[in-house]
Coordinates of C-alpha atoms and ligand atoms in Angstrom, one line a residue:
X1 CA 144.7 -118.0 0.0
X2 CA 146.1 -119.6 -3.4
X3 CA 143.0 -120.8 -5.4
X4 CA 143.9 -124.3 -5.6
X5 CA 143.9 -124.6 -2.3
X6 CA 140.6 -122.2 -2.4
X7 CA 138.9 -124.9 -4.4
X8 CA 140.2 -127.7 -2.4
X9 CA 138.4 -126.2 0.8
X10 CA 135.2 -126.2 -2.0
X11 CA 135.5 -129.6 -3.5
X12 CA 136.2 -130.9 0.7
X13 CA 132.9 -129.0 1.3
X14 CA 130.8 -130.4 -1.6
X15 CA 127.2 -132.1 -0.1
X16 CA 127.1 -135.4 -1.9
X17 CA 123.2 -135.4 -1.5
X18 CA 123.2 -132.7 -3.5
X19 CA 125.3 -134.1 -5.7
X20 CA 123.3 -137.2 -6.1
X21 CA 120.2 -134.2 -7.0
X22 CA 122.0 -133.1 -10.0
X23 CA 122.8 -136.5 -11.3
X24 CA 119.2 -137.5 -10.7
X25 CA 117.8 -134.9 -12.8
X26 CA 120.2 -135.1 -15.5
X27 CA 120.0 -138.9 -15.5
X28 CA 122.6 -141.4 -16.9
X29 CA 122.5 -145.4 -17.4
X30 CA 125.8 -147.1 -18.6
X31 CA 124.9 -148.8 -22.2
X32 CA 128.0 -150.2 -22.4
X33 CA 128.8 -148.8 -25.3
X34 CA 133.0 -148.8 -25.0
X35 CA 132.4 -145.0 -25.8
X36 CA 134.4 -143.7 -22.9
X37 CA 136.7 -146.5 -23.1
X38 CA 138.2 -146.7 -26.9
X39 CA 140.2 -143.9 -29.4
X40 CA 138.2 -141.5 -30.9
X41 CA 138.0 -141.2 -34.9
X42 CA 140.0 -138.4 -35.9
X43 CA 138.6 -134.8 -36.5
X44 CA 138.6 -133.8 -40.6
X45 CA 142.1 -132.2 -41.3
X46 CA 143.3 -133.1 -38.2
X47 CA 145.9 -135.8 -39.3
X48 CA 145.2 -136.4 -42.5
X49 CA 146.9 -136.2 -45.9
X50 CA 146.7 -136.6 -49.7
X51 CA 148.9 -139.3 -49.6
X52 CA 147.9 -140.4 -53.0
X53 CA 148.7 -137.0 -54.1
X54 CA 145.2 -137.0 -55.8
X55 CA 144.2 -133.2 -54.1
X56 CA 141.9 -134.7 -51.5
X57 CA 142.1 -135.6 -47.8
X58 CA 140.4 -139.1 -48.2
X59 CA 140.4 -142.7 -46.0
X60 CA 142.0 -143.9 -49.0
X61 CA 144.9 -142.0 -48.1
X62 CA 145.3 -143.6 -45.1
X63 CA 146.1 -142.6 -41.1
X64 CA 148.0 -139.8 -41.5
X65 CA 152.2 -139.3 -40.3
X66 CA 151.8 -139.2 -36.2
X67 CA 148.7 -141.7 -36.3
X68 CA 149.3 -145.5 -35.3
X69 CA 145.8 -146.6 -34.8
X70 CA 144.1 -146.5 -37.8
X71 CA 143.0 -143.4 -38.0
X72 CA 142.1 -143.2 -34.7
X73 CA 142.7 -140.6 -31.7
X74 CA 144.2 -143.0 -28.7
X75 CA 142.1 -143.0 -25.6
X76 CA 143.4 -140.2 -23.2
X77 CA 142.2 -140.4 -19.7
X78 CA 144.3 -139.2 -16.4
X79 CA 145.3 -141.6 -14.3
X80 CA 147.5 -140.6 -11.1
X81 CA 150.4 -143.1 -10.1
X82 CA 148.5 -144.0 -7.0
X83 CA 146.2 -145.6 -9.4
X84 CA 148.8 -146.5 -11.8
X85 CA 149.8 -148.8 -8.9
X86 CA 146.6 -150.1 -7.8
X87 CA 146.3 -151.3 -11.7
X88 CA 148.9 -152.7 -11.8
X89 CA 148.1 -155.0 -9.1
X90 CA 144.5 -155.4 -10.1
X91 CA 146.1 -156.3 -13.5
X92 CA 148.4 -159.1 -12.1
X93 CA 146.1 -160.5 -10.1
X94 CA 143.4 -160.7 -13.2
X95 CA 146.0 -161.9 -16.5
X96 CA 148.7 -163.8 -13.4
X97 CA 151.2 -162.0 -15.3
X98 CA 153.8 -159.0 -14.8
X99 CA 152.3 -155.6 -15.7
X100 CA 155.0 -152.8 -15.4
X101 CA 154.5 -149.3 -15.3
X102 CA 154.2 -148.6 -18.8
X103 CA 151.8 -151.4 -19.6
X104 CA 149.4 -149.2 -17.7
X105 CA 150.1 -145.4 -18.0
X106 CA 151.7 -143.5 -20.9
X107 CA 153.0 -139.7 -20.4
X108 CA 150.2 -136.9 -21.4
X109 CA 151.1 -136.7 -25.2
X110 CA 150.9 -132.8 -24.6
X111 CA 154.0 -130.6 -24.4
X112 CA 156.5 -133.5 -26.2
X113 CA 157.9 -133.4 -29.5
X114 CA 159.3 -136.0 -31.9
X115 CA 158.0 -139.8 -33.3
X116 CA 155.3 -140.6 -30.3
X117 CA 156.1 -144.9 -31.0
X118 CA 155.9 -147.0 -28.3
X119 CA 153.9 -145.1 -25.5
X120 CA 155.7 -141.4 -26.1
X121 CA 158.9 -142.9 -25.0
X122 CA 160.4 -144.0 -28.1
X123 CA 163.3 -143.1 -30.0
X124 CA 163.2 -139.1 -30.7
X125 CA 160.6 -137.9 -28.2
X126 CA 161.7 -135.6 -26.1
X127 CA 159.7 -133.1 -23.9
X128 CA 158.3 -132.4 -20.7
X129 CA 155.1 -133.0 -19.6
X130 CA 152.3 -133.4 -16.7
X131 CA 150.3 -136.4 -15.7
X132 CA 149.8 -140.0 -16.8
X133 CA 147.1 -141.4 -19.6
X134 CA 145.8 -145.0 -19.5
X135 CA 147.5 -147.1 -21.8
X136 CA 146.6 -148.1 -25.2
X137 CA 146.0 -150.5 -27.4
X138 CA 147.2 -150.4 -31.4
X139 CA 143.8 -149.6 -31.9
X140 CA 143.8 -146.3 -29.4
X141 CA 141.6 -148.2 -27.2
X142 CA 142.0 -148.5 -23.2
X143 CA 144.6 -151.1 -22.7
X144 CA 141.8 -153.4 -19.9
X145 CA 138.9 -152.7 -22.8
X146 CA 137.5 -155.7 -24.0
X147 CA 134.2 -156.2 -26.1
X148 CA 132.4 -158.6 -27.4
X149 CA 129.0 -158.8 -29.1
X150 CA 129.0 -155.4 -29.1
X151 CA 129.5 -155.0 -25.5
X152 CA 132.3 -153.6 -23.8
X153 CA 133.8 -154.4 -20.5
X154 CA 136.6 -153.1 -18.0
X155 CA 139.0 -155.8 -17.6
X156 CA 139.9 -154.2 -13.9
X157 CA 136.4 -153.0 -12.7
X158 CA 136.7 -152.8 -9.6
X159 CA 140.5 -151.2 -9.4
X160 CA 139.3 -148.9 -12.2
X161 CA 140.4 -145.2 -11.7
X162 CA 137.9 -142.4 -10.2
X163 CA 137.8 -140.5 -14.1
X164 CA 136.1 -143.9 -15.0
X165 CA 133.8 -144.5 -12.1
X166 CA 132.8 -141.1 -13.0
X167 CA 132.2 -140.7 -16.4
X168 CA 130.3 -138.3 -18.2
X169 CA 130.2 -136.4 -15.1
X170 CA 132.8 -133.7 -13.1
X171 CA 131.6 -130.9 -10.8
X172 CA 132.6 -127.2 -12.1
X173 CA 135.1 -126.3 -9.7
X174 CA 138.2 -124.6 -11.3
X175 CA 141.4 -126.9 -11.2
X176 CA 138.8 -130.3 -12.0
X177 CA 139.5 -131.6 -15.0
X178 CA 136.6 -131.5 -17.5
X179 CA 136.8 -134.9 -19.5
X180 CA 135.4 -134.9 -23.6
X181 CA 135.5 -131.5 -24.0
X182 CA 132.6 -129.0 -23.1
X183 CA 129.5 -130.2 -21.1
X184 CA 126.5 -130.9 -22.7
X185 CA 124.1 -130.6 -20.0
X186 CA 124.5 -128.6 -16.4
X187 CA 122.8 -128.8 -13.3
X188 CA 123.9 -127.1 -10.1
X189 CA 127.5 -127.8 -9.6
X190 CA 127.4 -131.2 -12.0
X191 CA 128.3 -131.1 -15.4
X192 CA 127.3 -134.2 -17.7
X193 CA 130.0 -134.4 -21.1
X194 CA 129.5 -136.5 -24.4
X195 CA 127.8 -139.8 -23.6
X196 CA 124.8 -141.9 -25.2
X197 CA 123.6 -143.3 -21.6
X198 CA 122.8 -139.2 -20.6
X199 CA 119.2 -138.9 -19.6
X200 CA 117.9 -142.1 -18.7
X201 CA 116.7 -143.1 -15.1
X202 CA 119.1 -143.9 -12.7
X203 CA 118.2 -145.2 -9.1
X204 CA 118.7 -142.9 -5.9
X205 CA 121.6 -145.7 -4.5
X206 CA 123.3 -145.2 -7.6
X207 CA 123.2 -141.8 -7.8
X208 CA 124.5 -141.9 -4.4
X209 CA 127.6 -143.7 -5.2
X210 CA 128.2 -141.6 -8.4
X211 CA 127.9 -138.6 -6.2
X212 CA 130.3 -140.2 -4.0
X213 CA 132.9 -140.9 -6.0
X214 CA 132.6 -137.2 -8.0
X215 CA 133.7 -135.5 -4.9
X216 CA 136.4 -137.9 -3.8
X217 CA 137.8 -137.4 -7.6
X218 CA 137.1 -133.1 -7.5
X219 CA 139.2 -133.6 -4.1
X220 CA 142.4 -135.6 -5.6
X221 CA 142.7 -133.5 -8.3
X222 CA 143.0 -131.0 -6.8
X223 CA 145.5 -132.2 -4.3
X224 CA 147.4 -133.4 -7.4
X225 CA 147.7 -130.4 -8.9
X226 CA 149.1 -128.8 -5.7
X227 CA 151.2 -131.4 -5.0
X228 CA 152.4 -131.4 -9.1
X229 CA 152.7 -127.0 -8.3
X230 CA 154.4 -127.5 -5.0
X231 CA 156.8 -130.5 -6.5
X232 CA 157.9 -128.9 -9.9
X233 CA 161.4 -128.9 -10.9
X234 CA 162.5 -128.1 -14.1
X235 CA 163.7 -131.2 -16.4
X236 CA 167.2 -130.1 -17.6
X237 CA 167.6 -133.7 -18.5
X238 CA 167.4 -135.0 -22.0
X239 CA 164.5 -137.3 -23.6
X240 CA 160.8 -137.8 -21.7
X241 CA 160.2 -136.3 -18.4
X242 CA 156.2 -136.5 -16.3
X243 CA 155.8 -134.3 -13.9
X244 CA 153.3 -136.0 -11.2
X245 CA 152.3 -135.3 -7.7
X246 CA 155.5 -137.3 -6.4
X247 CA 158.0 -135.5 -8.7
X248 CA 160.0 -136.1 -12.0
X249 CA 159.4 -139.6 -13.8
X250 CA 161.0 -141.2 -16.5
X251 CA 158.2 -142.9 -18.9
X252 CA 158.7 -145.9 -17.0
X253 CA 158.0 -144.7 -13.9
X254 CA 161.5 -144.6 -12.5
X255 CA 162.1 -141.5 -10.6
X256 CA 164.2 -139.1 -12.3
X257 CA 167.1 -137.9 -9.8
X258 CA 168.3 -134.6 -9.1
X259 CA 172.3 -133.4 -11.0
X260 CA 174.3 -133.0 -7.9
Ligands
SF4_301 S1 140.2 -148.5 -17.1 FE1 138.4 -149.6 -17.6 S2 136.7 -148.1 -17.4 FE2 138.7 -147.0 -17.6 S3 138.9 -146.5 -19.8 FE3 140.0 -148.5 -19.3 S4 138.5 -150.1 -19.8 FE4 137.4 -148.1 -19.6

């Protein structure tokens, strides 16, 4: 049997009691802190320069060439188009505006080349790649953050998709994603990632739901990334193609057809 589909049969098989055990013991309350939810500053010598040609790598110098939020890292969290469309609904109904495709998702940044302006479709990017991030602001930030007095809050709660109703956790199966890097804490099949809410008491209901939604999430992933395996077709079209569990996309969502 392929291993995807291996780990599928696992992730269908996961016991959300014991689930709920794991995040229990490792503990987690939500401060609120917009952590999870805003761009990240950016790692030393990872985009910047001595613009001021004075031999250093300083603030002074400014964001450096591919960086359009202030020396910040934007916010990269998958989002699948199922949830791309259930955003963009929750979205209209909140603001009683439009919200197209692209004011919700941008392409995965990885595997395209060129100036990365307006959502990795602008002028000069070109490239193929897998998946869909949450939009950003010009800050990095998820587009549906807001804060204030120093608290943050998800514009779309309740729509919000399954890598948020789950964060810091993911279970270790292979093919899961693994958000923020390595785990910082382990417990059975749970793994808890960067977060300043890790280790405080969380009620049984609670770690009920988390558990919940931590196996539906292992579960679509990997039914995305079969789907994304089984559906794969090559680009051989110029500028930005996503690959995605329902085929070839243009940035904006459109389908991209097949050369007869
Ligand atoms: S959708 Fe909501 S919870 Fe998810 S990153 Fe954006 S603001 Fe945060």
């Amino acid at each position: 049997m392929d291993s995807l589909e291996a780990e599928l049969d696992r992730a269908r098989d996961l016991d959300v009691g014991a689930l709920a055990d794991s995040i229990e013991a490792i503990g987690f309350e939500c401060t609120r802190c917009g952590g999870c939810c805003t761009g990240d500053p950016l790692d030393d010598g990872d985009e910047e320069v001595d613009a001021d040609g004075d031999g250093s790598e300083t603030e002074a110098d400014g964001p450096g060439p591919e960086d359009e939020s202030g020396g910040r890292e934007p916010h990269t969290a998958t989002v699948f188009p199922d949830e791309v469309r259930e955003l963009r609904s929750a979205a209209e109904a909140t603001f009683g505006e439009a919200y197209d495709w692209r004011d919700v998702a941008r392409p995965m940044p990885f595997g395209l080349t060129g100036e990365a302006e307006g959502g990795n479709d602008g002028d000069g990017v070109t490239g193929e790649t897998f998946e869909w991030a949450l939009g950003t602001d010009d800050c990095g930030d998820c587009t549906f953050y807001e804060e204030s007095d120093g608290q943050g809050a998800c514009t779309v709660h309740d729509a919000r998709p399954l890598i948020c109703r789950t964060y810091p956790f993911s279970v270790a199966l292979g093919g899961t994603s693994q958000p923020m890097g390595e785990a910082v804490d382990a417990e059975g099949l749970v793994r808890a990632h960067e977060c300043e809410g890790l280790g405080r008491d969380i009620s049984r209901v609670e770690a009920e739901e988390l558990a919940a939604a931590l196996k539906r999430r292992a579960i679509r992933e990997l039914e995305e990334a079969i789907a994304v395996r089984d559906t794969y077709e090559p680009a051989g079209v110029d500028g930005v193609v996503v690959h995605d569990s329902e085929g070839r996309k243009r940035p904006d969502g459109t389908p991209v057809e097949s050369p007869d």
